[in-house]
Coordinates of C-alpha atoms and ligand atoms in Angstrom, one line a residue:
Chain A
M1 CA 114.6 113.0 142.4
A2 CA 117.3 113.2 139.3
T3 CA 120.6 113.1 140.3
A4 CA 123.0 115.5 139.2
A5 CA 125.7 112.8 138.3
S6 CA 123.2 111.0 136.3
S7 CA 122.2 114.0 133.6
I8 CA 125.5 115.7 133.0
P9 CA 126.4 114.4 129.6
V10 CA 130.0 112.9 129.4
A11 CA 131.1 113.5 126.3
R12 CA 134.2 111.5 125.4
P13 CA 135.8 111.4 122.3
R14 CA 137.1 107.8 122.6
A15 CA 135.0 105.7 125.3
V16 CA 137.6 103.9 126.9
G17 CA 135.9 100.2 127.7
W18 CA 136.8 100.5 131.5
K19 CA 135.2 103.8 132.3
R20 CA 131.9 102.8 130.3
L21 CA 131.3 100.0 133.1
P22 CA 129.5 100.7 136.0
V23 CA 131.3 102.0 139.2
W24 CA 130.4 99.0 141.3
V25 CA 131.4 96.9 138.8
R26 CA 134.8 98.4 138.0
R27 CA 135.2 98.4 142.3
A28 CA 134.2 94.4 141.9
I29 CA 136.3 93.4 139.5
I30 CA 139.4 95.2 141.2
F31 CA 138.3 93.8 144.4
A32 CA 138.6 90.3 143.4
A33 CA 141.4 90.9 141.5
L34 CA 142.9 91.7 145.1
I35 CA 141.8 89.2 146.3
A36 CA 143.3 86.5 143.9
I37 CA 146.7 88.1 144.5
W38 CA 146.5 87.7 148.0
Q39 CA 145.4 84.1 147.6
A40 CA 148.1 83.7 145.2
Y41 CA 150.7 85.0 147.1
V42 CA 149.7 82.7 150.0
S43 CA 149.3 79.6 147.7
F44 CA 152.5 80.3 145.6
R45 CA 154.8 81.7 147.9
D46 CA 154.7 79.1 150.7
V47 CA 154.1 82.1 153.2
N48 CA 154.2 80.9 157.1
P49 CA 150.3 80.0 158.3
L50 CA 151.3 81.7 161.4
L51 CA 152.0 85.1 159.7
F52 CA 149.6 85.3 157.1
A53 CA 146.2 83.9 156.7
S54 CA 144.6 82.9 153.2
P55 CA 141.4 85.1 152.1
W56 CA 139.9 81.5 152.4
D57 CA 141.2 80.8 156.1
T58 CA 139.6 84.5 156.8
A59 CA 136.4 84.1 155.5
T60 CA 135.9 80.8 157.0
T61 CA 137.0 81.7 160.3
F62 CA 135.0 85.3 159.6
W63 CA 131.9 83.4 158.8
D64 CA 132.6 80.6 161.8
G65 CA 132.7 83.5 164.2
L66 CA 129.6 85.4 163.0
R67 CA 127.9 81.8 163.9
D68 CA 129.2 80.7 167.1
G69 CA 129.3 84.5 168.7
T70 CA 133.3 84.5 168.9
L71 CA 133.1 87.5 166.4
T72 CA 129.9 88.9 166.7
K73 CA 129.5 89.4 170.7
P74 CA 132.9 91.6 171.0
T75 CA 131.8 93.4 167.4
K76 CA 128.8 94.2 169.5
T77 CA 130.2 95.4 172.6
T78 CA 132.7 97.8 170.9
L79 CA 129.8 99.3 168.8
L80 CA 127.4 99.7 172.0
L81 CA 130.4 101.3 173.7
L82 CA 131.0 103.5 170.6
M83 CA 127.1 104.8 170.5
E84 CA 127.3 105.1 173.8
G85 CA 130.2 107.4 174.2
I86 CA 129.1 109.3 171.0
G87 CA 125.9 109.7 172.4
I88 CA 127.4 111.4 175.6
G89 CA 130.1 113.2 173.2
I90 CA 126.8 114.7 170.9
L91 CA 124.9 115.4 174.1
V92 CA 128.1 117.6 175.9
A93 CA 129.1 119.2 172.5
A94 CA 125.1 120.3 172.2
V95 CA 125.5 122.1 175.7
L96 CA 128.4 123.5 175.1
T97 CA 127.6 125.0 171.4
A98 CA 124.0 126.5 172.9
F99 CA 126.1 127.8 176.0
A100 CA 128.8 129.1 173.4
T101 CA 125.6 130.3 171.1
L102 CA 124.2 132.3 173.9
T103 CA 126.7 133.7 175.9
D104 CA 130.2 135.3 174.6
V105 CA 132.4 133.8 177.5
G106 CA 130.9 130.6 176.3
E107 CA 131.9 131.0 172.8
D108 CA 135.3 131.9 173.9
L109 CA 135.7 128.9 176.2
L110 CA 134.7 126.7 173.5
T111 CA 137.3 128.2 171.1
L112 CA 140.0 127.9 173.5
L113 CA 139.1 124.3 174.6
T114 CA 138.4 123.4 171.2
S115 CA 142.0 124.3 169.9
I116 CA 143.7 122.8 172.8
L117 CA 141.8 119.6 172.8
N118 CA 141.0 119.2 169.6
P119 CA 144.4 118.4 168.0
L120 CA 144.7 115.8 171.0
P121 CA 144.8 112.5 169.5
G122 CA 142.1 110.7 171.0
V123 CA 144.2 107.6 172.6
A124 CA 146.7 110.5 174.3
V125 CA 144.0 110.6 177.3
L126 CA 143.8 106.9 177.6
P127 CA 146.5 106.7 180.6
L128 CA 145.0 109.8 182.3
A129 CA 141.3 108.1 182.2
M130 CA 142.6 104.6 183.2
L131 CA 144.1 106.4 186.2
W132 CA 140.9 108.4 186.9
F133 CA 138.4 105.7 186.3
G134 CA 140.4 102.4 186.5
I135 CA 140.5 99.8 183.8
N136 CA 137.3 99.5 182.9
D137 CA 134.4 100.6 180.3
K138 CA 134.0 104.1 181.7
A139 CA 137.7 104.8 180.7
I140 CA 137.4 103.9 177.3
L141 CA 133.9 106.0 177.7
F142 CA 135.4 109.0 178.6
V143 CA 138.2 108.5 175.6
I144 CA 135.7 108.4 173.3
A145 CA 133.5 111.5 174.2
N146 CA 136.6 113.4 174.5
A147 CA 137.5 112.5 170.8
T148 CA 134.3 113.2 169.7
I149 CA 132.7 116.6 171.6
W150 CA 135.2 118.8 169.7
P151 CA 135.1 118.3 166.5
I152 CA 131.1 118.3 166.9
A153 CA 131.1 121.3 169.2
I154 CA 133.4 123.3 166.7
N155 CA 131.4 122.3 163.6
I156 CA 127.8 123.0 165.0
S157 CA 128.7 126.3 166.5
T158 CA 130.3 127.2 162.6
G159 CA 127.4 126.0 161.1
F160 CA 125.0 128.5 163.7
K161 CA 127.7 131.3 163.0
T162 CA 127.6 131.2 159.4
A163 CA 124.2 130.9 158.9
N164 CA 122.5 133.0 156.4
P165 CA 121.7 136.2 157.6
T166 CA 118.7 136.5 155.3
L167 CA 117.2 133.5 156.4
V168 CA 117.4 134.4 160.2
S169 CA 115.9 137.6 159.4
V170 CA 113.1 136.1 157.8
G171 CA 112.4 134.2 160.8
R172 CA 111.9 137.2 163.0
N173 CA 109.9 138.5 160.2
I174 CA 107.4 135.4 160.4
G175 CA 107.3 135.7 164.4
L176 CA 109.6 133.0 164.9
S177 CA 109.8 132.4 168.5
R178 CA 113.8 132.4 169.7
V179 CA 113.7 128.8 170.3
R180 CA 112.3 128.0 167.5
Q181 CA 114.4 129.9 165.1
I182 CA 117.5 128.0 166.7
T183 CA 115.5 124.6 166.1
D184 CA 113.9 125.5 162.8
V185 CA 115.9 127.4 160.6
L186 CA 119.3 127.3 162.7
A187 CA 119.9 123.8 163.1
P188 CA 118.9 122.9 159.6
A189 CA 120.8 125.8 158.3
A190 CA 124.0 124.1 160.2
L191 CA 123.2 120.7 159.3
P192 CA 126.0 120.0 156.7
Y193 CA 128.4 121.5 159.2
A194 CA 126.8 119.1 161.7
I195 CA 127.2 116.1 159.4
S196 CA 130.4 116.9 158.9
G197 CA 131.1 117.0 162.1
L198 CA 129.5 113.8 163.2
K199 CA 131.8 112.1 160.8
T200 CA 134.9 113.4 161.9
A201 CA 133.7 112.7 165.4
W202 CA 132.5 109.0 164.0
A203 CA 136.0 108.5 162.5
F204 CA 137.8 109.6 165.4
A205 CA 136.1 107.3 168.0
W206 CA 136.1 104.8 166.0
R207 CA 140.1 104.9 165.6
T208 CA 140.1 105.6 169.4
I209 CA 137.9 102.8 171.0
I210 CA 139.8 100.1 168.3
A211 CA 143.3 101.6 170.1
A212 CA 142.0 101.6 173.5
E213 CA 140.7 98.3 173.0
L214 CA 144.1 96.9 172.1
V215 CA 146.0 98.6 175.0
F216 CA 143.3 97.2 177.4
G217 CA 143.0 94.0 176.5
V218 CA 139.8 92.8 178.3
A219 CA 137.5 95.5 179.2
G220 CA 135.0 95.1 182.3
S221 CA 133.1 91.4 181.9
E222 CA 133.5 91.3 177.7
G223 CA 136.0 92.2 175.2
G224 CA 135.7 94.3 172.0
L225 CA 136.7 93.8 168.9
G226 CA 140.4 95.3 169.6
N227 CA 140.5 92.9 172.3
Y228 CA 139.7 90.3 170.1
I229 CA 142.5 91.1 167.7
N230 CA 144.8 91.1 170.5
N231 CA 143.7 87.9 171.8
A232 CA 144.0 86.4 168.3
R233 CA 147.6 87.3 168.1
L234 CA 148.6 86.3 171.1
Y235 CA 147.8 82.6 171.1
F236 CA 148.8 82.9 167.1
L237 CA 145.4 82.5 165.8
T238 CA 146.3 84.2 162.7
P239 CA 143.1 83.8 160.9
Q240 CA 141.2 85.6 163.9
V241 CA 143.5 88.7 163.4
F242 CA 142.7 89.0 159.7
A243 CA 138.7 88.0 160.7
G244 CA 138.8 90.9 163.0
L245 CA 140.7 93.2 160.6
V246 CA 138.0 92.2 158.1
A247 CA 135.2 93.0 160.2
I248 CA 136.6 96.6 161.2
A249 CA 137.0 97.4 157.4
I250 CA 133.5 96.3 156.7
L251 CA 131.8 98.4 159.4
G252 CA 133.9 101.1 158.2
V253 CA 132.3 101.1 154.8
V254 CA 128.7 100.3 156.6
F255 CA 129.1 103.7 158.3
E256 CA 130.4 105.5 155.1
T257 CA 127.4 104.2 153.2
V258 CA 125.1 105.1 156.1
F259 CA 126.7 108.9 156.1
G260 CA 126.6 109.2 152.7
V261 CA 122.5 108.4 152.6
L262 CA 121.8 110.4 155.2
E263 CA 123.5 113.3 153.1
R264 CA 121.8 112.4 150.0
R265 CA 118.6 112.6 151.6
T266 CA 118.8 116.0 153.5
I267 CA 121.6 118.5 152.3
V268 CA 122.3 117.3 149.0
R269 CA 118.6 117.2 148.3
W270 CA 118.1 120.2 149.3
G271 CA 121.0 121.8 147.4
M272 CA 123.3 122.8 150.4
K273 CA 126.1 120.7 149.2
T274 CA 126.8 119.4 146.0
S275 CA 127.8 116.0 145.5
Chain B
M1 CA 91.2 135.1 147.8
P2 CA 90.3 137.0 150.5
L3 CA 88.7 139.8 148.9
T4 CA 86.9 140.8 145.7
R5 CA 86.1 144.1 145.6
T6 CA 88.3 146.4 143.3
P7 CA 90.7 148.8 144.4
T8 CA 89.2 152.3 145.1
K9 CA 91.2 154.8 142.9
T10 CA 91.3 158.3 144.0
T11 CA 92.2 160.9 141.4
S12 CA 92.8 163.3 143.9
R13 CA 96.6 163.1 145.5
P14 CA 96.5 162.2 148.9
A15 CA 97.4 164.8 151.2
A16 CA 100.6 165.0 152.8
H17 CA 99.3 164.7 155.9
A18 CA 95.9 162.3 155.5
P19 CA 93.4 162.1 158.3
A20 CA 94.6 159.2 160.7
G21 CA 91.9 157.1 159.8
D22 CA 93.3 156.5 156.2
T23 CA 96.7 155.9 157.2
L24 CA 98.1 152.3 157.7
L25 CA 101.7 153.4 157.8
R26 CA 103.2 156.7 158.9
A27 CA 106.6 157.7 158.9
D28 CA 107.0 161.0 161.2
H29 CA 110.3 163.0 160.9
V30 CA 112.2 159.4 161.2
Q31 CA 116.0 159.5 161.7
L32 CA 118.1 156.5 161.1
G33 CA 121.7 156.0 161.3
Y34 CA 124.0 152.8 162.0
W35 CA 127.0 153.0 164.9
T36 CA 130.3 152.2 163.3
P37 CA 133.4 152.0 164.8
R38 CA 134.1 155.6 164.1
G39 CA 130.7 157.0 165.1
F40 CA 127.5 157.1 164.4
N41 CA 126.7 156.9 161.0
L42 CA 123.3 158.9 159.6
A43 CA 121.6 157.5 156.9
V44 CA 118.4 158.9 156.8
G45 CA 118.0 162.4 158.2
D46 CA 114.3 163.0 158.3
A47 CA 112.1 161.1 156.0
S48 CA 108.0 161.8 156.8
F49 CA 104.9 160.3 154.6
E50 CA 102.3 158.5 154.8
V51 CA 101.0 155.1 153.3
A52 CA 97.1 154.6 153.0
P53 CA 95.4 151.0 152.9
R54 CA 95.4 149.8 150.1
E55 CA 97.6 152.0 148.5
K56 CA 100.9 151.0 146.4
V57 CA 104.2 153.3 147.2
I58 CA 107.0 153.4 145.9
V59 CA 110.7 154.7 148.0
I60 CA 113.0 155.7 145.4
G61 CA 116.1 157.3 145.5
P62 CA 120.0 156.8 144.4
S63 CA 121.9 153.8 145.7
G64 CA 123.3 154.1 149.5
C65 CA 120.7 156.8 150.4
G66 CA 118.8 154.6 153.0
K67 CA 116.2 153.0 151.1
S68 CA 116.8 150.0 152.3
T69 CA 117.5 151.0 156.3
L70 CA 114.1 152.8 155.8
L71 CA 112.4 149.4 155.3
K72 CA 114.1 147.8 158.1
A73 CA 112.9 150.3 160.5
I74 CA 109.2 149.4 158.8
A75 CA 110.0 145.8 159.5
G76 CA 111.1 146.2 163.1
F77 CA 114.6 145.0 162.4
I78 CA 116.2 148.2 163.5
T79 CA 115.1 151.4 165.8
P80 CA 114.6 155.1 164.3
T81 CA 116.9 157.0 166.5
G82 CA 114.4 159.6 166.3
G83 CA 111.1 160.2 164.9
T84 CA 108.1 157.8 165.0
I85 CA 107.0 154.8 162.6
S86 CA 103.5 153.5 163.5
V87 CA 101.8 150.8 161.4
S88 CA 98.0 150.7 162.5
G89 CA 98.8 152.6 165.1
R90 CA 101.7 151.1 166.8
T91 CA 104.8 152.7 166.9
S92 CA 106.7 150.1 169.1
L93 CA 107.5 147.5 166.5
E94 CA 109.1 144.3 166.7
P95 CA 109.4 142.0 163.5
G96 CA 106.2 140.5 162.3
P97 CA 104.3 139.0 159.8
D98 CA 102.0 141.8 160.2
R99 CA 104.7 143.7 157.7
A100 CA 105.8 140.6 155.6
V101 CA 109.3 141.4 153.7
V102 CA 110.4 140.1 150.6
F103 CA 114.2 140.7 150.6
Q104 CA 116.1 140.9 147.4
E105 CA 118.2 138.1 147.9
F106 CA 117.1 134.9 146.2
D107 CA 118.5 132.8 149.1
Q108 CA 115.6 134.5 150.8
L109 CA 113.6 131.0 150.8
F110 CA 114.6 128.3 153.4
P111 CA 116.8 125.8 151.0
W112 CA 115.6 122.5 153.2
R113 CA 111.8 123.1 152.1
T114 CA 109.9 122.5 149.0
V115 CA 108.3 125.7 147.5
L116 CA 104.7 124.8 148.9
D117 CA 106.1 124.2 152.2
N118 CA 108.0 127.6 152.3
V119 CA 104.8 129.0 151.8
A120 CA 103.2 126.8 154.5
Y121 CA 105.7 126.9 157.1
P122 CA 104.8 130.7 158.3
L123 CA 101.3 130.1 158.0
R124 CA 101.7 127.1 160.5
V125 CA 103.9 129.1 162.9
N126 CA 101.1 131.6 163.4
G127 CA 98.5 128.9 164.3
R128 CA 97.2 127.5 161.3
S129 CA 96.2 124.0 161.3
R130 CA 98.2 121.6 158.6
R131 CA 95.6 121.3 156.4
D132 CA 94.3 124.8 156.4
A133 CA 98.2 126.2 156.0
L134 CA 98.7 124.1 153.1
A135 CA 95.6 124.7 151.2
R136 CA 96.0 128.5 151.5
A137 CA 99.6 127.9 150.3
Q138 CA 98.8 126.1 147.3
E139 CA 96.3 128.7 146.8
Y140 CA 98.9 131.3 146.6
V141 CA 101.8 129.3 144.9
E142 CA 99.1 128.8 142.1
L143 CA 98.3 132.6 142.2
A144 CA 102.2 133.4 141.6
G145 CA 102.2 131.0 138.8
L146 CA 104.1 128.3 140.3
A147 CA 101.6 125.3 140.9
H148 CA 103.8 122.9 138.5
A149 CA 107.0 124.0 140.8
A150 CA 105.2 123.2 144.0
D151 CA 106.8 120.4 145.2
R152 CA 110.6 121.5 143.7
Y153 CA 113.2 122.5 146.4
P154 CA 114.5 126.2 146.0
H155 CA 117.8 125.1 144.4
Q156 CA 115.5 123.9 141.8
L157 CA 114.3 127.3 140.7
S158 CA 115.6 130.3 139.1
G159 CA 116.0 133.7 140.4
G160 CA 112.5 135.0 139.1
M161 CA 110.9 131.9 140.6
K162 CA 112.2 132.2 143.8
Q163 CA 111.1 135.9 144.4
R164 CA 107.8 134.6 143.0
V165 CA 107.8 132.2 145.6
A166 CA 109.3 134.6 148.6
I167 CA 106.3 137.2 147.0
A168 CA 103.6 134.4 147.5
R169 CA 105.0 133.7 150.8
A170 CA 104.7 137.3 152.1
L171 CA 101.2 137.4 150.5
A172 CA 99.8 134.0 152.3
L173 CA 100.5 135.7 155.8
E174 CA 97.5 138.7 154.8
P175 CA 99.8 141.4 155.6
A176 CA 98.8 144.7 156.6
I177 CA 101.2 145.7 154.5
L178 CA 104.0 144.1 152.3
L179 CA 107.3 144.8 152.5
M180 CA 109.6 144.9 149.4
D181 CA 113.1 146.1 149.1
E182 CA 114.0 145.7 145.2
P183 CA 112.8 142.1 145.1
F184 CA 113.6 142.3 141.1
G185 CA 117.2 143.9 141.6
S186 CA 119.3 141.4 140.7
L187 CA 116.9 140.1 137.6
D188 CA 117.5 140.7 134.0
A189 CA 115.4 143.3 132.4
I190 CA 112.9 141.2 130.6
T191 CA 112.5 138.8 134.0
R192 CA 112.1 141.9 135.9
Q193 CA 109.1 143.5 133.4
R194 CA 107.5 140.2 133.4
L195 CA 107.6 140.1 137.0
Q196 CA 106.3 144.0 137.9
A197 CA 103.1 143.0 135.7
E198 CA 102.8 140.0 137.8
L199 CA 103.5 141.9 140.5
N200 CA 100.8 144.3 139.8
R201 CA 98.0 141.6 139.0
I202 CA 98.9 139.6 142.2
V203 CA 98.5 142.9 144.2
D204 CA 95.5 143.8 142.3
Q205 CA 93.8 140.6 142.9
T206 CA 94.8 140.6 146.7
H207 CA 94.3 144.5 147.3
V208 CA 97.1 144.2 149.8
T209 CA 99.1 147.5 150.7
L210 CA 102.7 147.8 149.3
L211 CA 105.6 149.3 150.3
F212 CA 108.2 148.8 147.5
V213 CA 111.8 150.0 147.5
T214 CA 113.6 150.4 144.4
H215 CA 115.9 152.2 142.2
S216 CA 114.4 152.7 138.8
I217 CA 112.2 155.0 137.7
E218 CA 110.8 152.7 135.0
E219 CA 109.3 150.3 138.1
A220 CA 108.2 153.3 140.2
L221 CA 106.0 154.3 137.3
V222 CA 104.9 150.8 136.6
L223 CA 104.0 149.8 140.1
G224 CA 103.0 152.7 141.9
D225 CA 100.1 154.8 143.1
R226 CA 102.8 157.3 144.8
V227 CA 106.4 157.8 144.3
V228 CA 108.2 158.8 147.6
V229 CA 111.5 160.2 146.3
L230 CA 114.8 160.2 148.5
G231 CA 117.9 162.3 148.0
N232 CA 121.4 161.5 148.9
S233 CA 122.3 160.3 152.2
P234 CA 121.7 161.4 155.1
S235 CA 118.7 161.9 153.2
N236 CA 115.4 163.6 153.0
V237 CA 112.2 163.3 151.3
I238 CA 112.5 165.5 148.6
E239 CA 109.2 164.9 146.9
I240 CA 106.1 162.6 146.6
V241 CA 104.6 162.5 143.7
D242 CA 101.4 161.2 142.4
V243 CA 101.6 158.7 139.3
R244 CA 98.3 156.4 139.7
D245 CA 96.4 157.6 136.7
L246 CA 99.5 158.5 134.6
G247 CA 98.9 156.3 130.7
G248 CA 101.4 154.0 129.5
P249 CA 104.8 154.6 128.5
E250 CA 104.1 156.0 125.3
T251 CA 102.2 158.8 126.7
V252 CA 103.2 162.2 127.0
E253 CA 102.5 162.6 131.0
Y254 CA 104.7 159.3 131.5
G255 CA 107.6 160.8 129.5
Q256 CA 106.9 164.5 131.5
M257 CA 107.0 162.4 135.1
R258 CA 109.9 160.2 133.6
G259 CA 111.9 163.5 133.3
H260 CA 110.8 165.2 136.2
L261 CA 111.7 161.9 138.6
R262 CA 115.2 162.0 136.7
D263 CA 115.7 165.6 137.5
L264 CA 115.0 165.3 141.3
L265 CA 117.3 162.1 141.7
A266 CA 119.9 163.9 139.8
V267 CA 120.2 167.2 141.8
D268 CA 122.7 166.1 143.8
K269 CA 124.3 163.4 141.8
P270 CA 124.5 164.7 137.9
I271 CA 123.9 161.1 135.9
A272 CA 124.2 160.3 132.0
D273 CA 121.2 160.8 130.2
D274 CA 120.6 157.7 129.1
E275 CA 117.9 157.1 127.5
E276 CA 116.9 153.4 128.1
E277 CA 118.7 153.0 130.9
E278 CA 116.8 153.4 133.7
V279 CA 118.5 152.0 136.6
L280 CA 120.5 154.8 138.7
D281 CA 123.0 152.6 139.8
G282 CA 124.8 150.3 137.8
D283 CA 125.5 147.8 140.3
G284 CA 122.0 146.2 141.5
S285 CA 122.9 146.2 145.2
Ligands
ATP1 N1 124.8 147.6 158.6 C1 125.3 148.4 158.5 N2 126.1 149.5 159.7 C2 126.6 150.4 159.2 N3 126.3 151.2 158.1 C3 125.5 150.6 157.2 C4 125.0 149.0 157.5 N4 124.0 149.1 156.4 C5 123.8 150.5 155.6 N5 125.0 151.4 156.4 C6 124.7 152.6 155.6 O1 123.6 153.2 155.7 C7 123.7 153.8 154.3 C8 122.5 153.6 153.6 O2 122.3 152.3 153.3 P1 121.1 151.4 152.4 O3 121.3 149.8 153.0 O4 119.6 151.4 153.7 O5 120.8 151.7 151.3 P2 120.3 151.9 149.7 O6 119.4 153.0 149.2 O7 119.4 150.5 150.2 O8 121.1 151.3 149.2 P3 121.1 150.4 147.7 O9 120.4 151.0 146.9 O10 122.6 150.3 147.1 O11 120.5 149.4 148.1 C9 124.5 153.7 153.6 O12 125.4 154.7 153.5 C10 125.2 152.9 154.1 O13 126.6 152.7 154.1
MG2 MG1 119.0 148.6 149.5

């Protein structure tokens, strides 16, 4: 599919050299420059290595962490916990949305719950979760699920409510059952909302789990990424603190990309979102 | 194509109450309205007319007179508050593919399905196998002159192309009657004329029974066998005229009929007598 971006003729009287470079080259150059400044700062300003790691130290620590598993294991722990939490969040959100779509009471309930709980920062319920579940994975799961349910539920139900009434009429006209009306018409029509809800949920959950792990220390048997960073801080293993942050940043970029691909394959391709 | 017989063109005007065997759709003193916060709002007061199999019947009337309401009732989206509508002898009407609808809105196609898939999907829903549905959809997409665009998504089509897809989708369902609500209302004059000719060709090829709503006299004369004229809301049927044997726009009869329809539609609401402008209502909604 020809993308809109590539076909728009950019008529610039004076094409500036920088703007003519491909985006990824521009980004790579800026990225390299920032790394160089960072390295220069560490090398020439004689900073305390206990407080500041050089890019080189960070990179080697990161690499070692990948090879001996000291970094991959906590990352895996965090991601698994995150997926589980988001999974629970999606399930609960789906049930709530279905309830809200089918009944008036459900709709009011969802609106009320969302307006109360959605603005609450995810970690804010952590103390409560610790009281209820103790200091373990369950508490973290609870916090993540809570952080994801509301943005997903509110987005999907908005998507259902704003679905094009003409399409709903077409669905009835061609003889769709109520169930197929939901799965085949309302669901795809609400996809732009669902994706944006998922993005928000992901961002909330990601911040929440790292924060929760930082507070928790070791949760259960294995610690996650937040715990990895906190431990490193405790023992003044500054390059590890940096490596942990790099891991978090990389994962953030990876998920951005995944969502970008998902959008391009669906709603952008179908003209339901311009980008 | 499903049928190859040429349509039987009767020269005699069908009686107002034709024998039941010859009637596919019968509207009998139909009354329609909406409940609003301020009470019941009558849209159609009393409408009676019939459509015979393979007939092309146009419903025309001023804006807001209840044409869309009438069509929605026949499609089964709303229930008459009085009188009966029967299609093929059935009177309790749920929406269904035997009365396929082409709406006025361009956004009636599923944006997440390609042109071919938009036509094939309703066939799948109605029990055809995947292969069967696709082959059939291909046939109708070609009939609508869109073979070259079969793999495109709706947002990559022009308004006229979208309406052609919607027509192909409705026809592929082989409805007992095809219901169209000003499908060309938002198109420019030239595209509109082209699609009218195209629709005539397709309808003649498939022998589908057609009920077509418009507020353009020109469109009614180009497409119809008979024209049901509605008055202002709450509307009654003012007259049903036979236009199937009119000559082309240059003939005297055509001019007379056009004048007659104009007079009819201007009864309650005088409009400027503009020679070229056939659309009764400026905003095409
Ligand atoms: N959903 C609704 N609720 C209440 N009143 C309605 C509704 N839809 C239509 N009406 C009213 O019913 C009357 C008939 O409307 P309808 O849409 O059938 O007119 P129409 O003949 O199709 O007009 P147009 O040519 O402009 O499409 C109008 O007075 C309109 O205000
Ligand atoms: Mg209308």
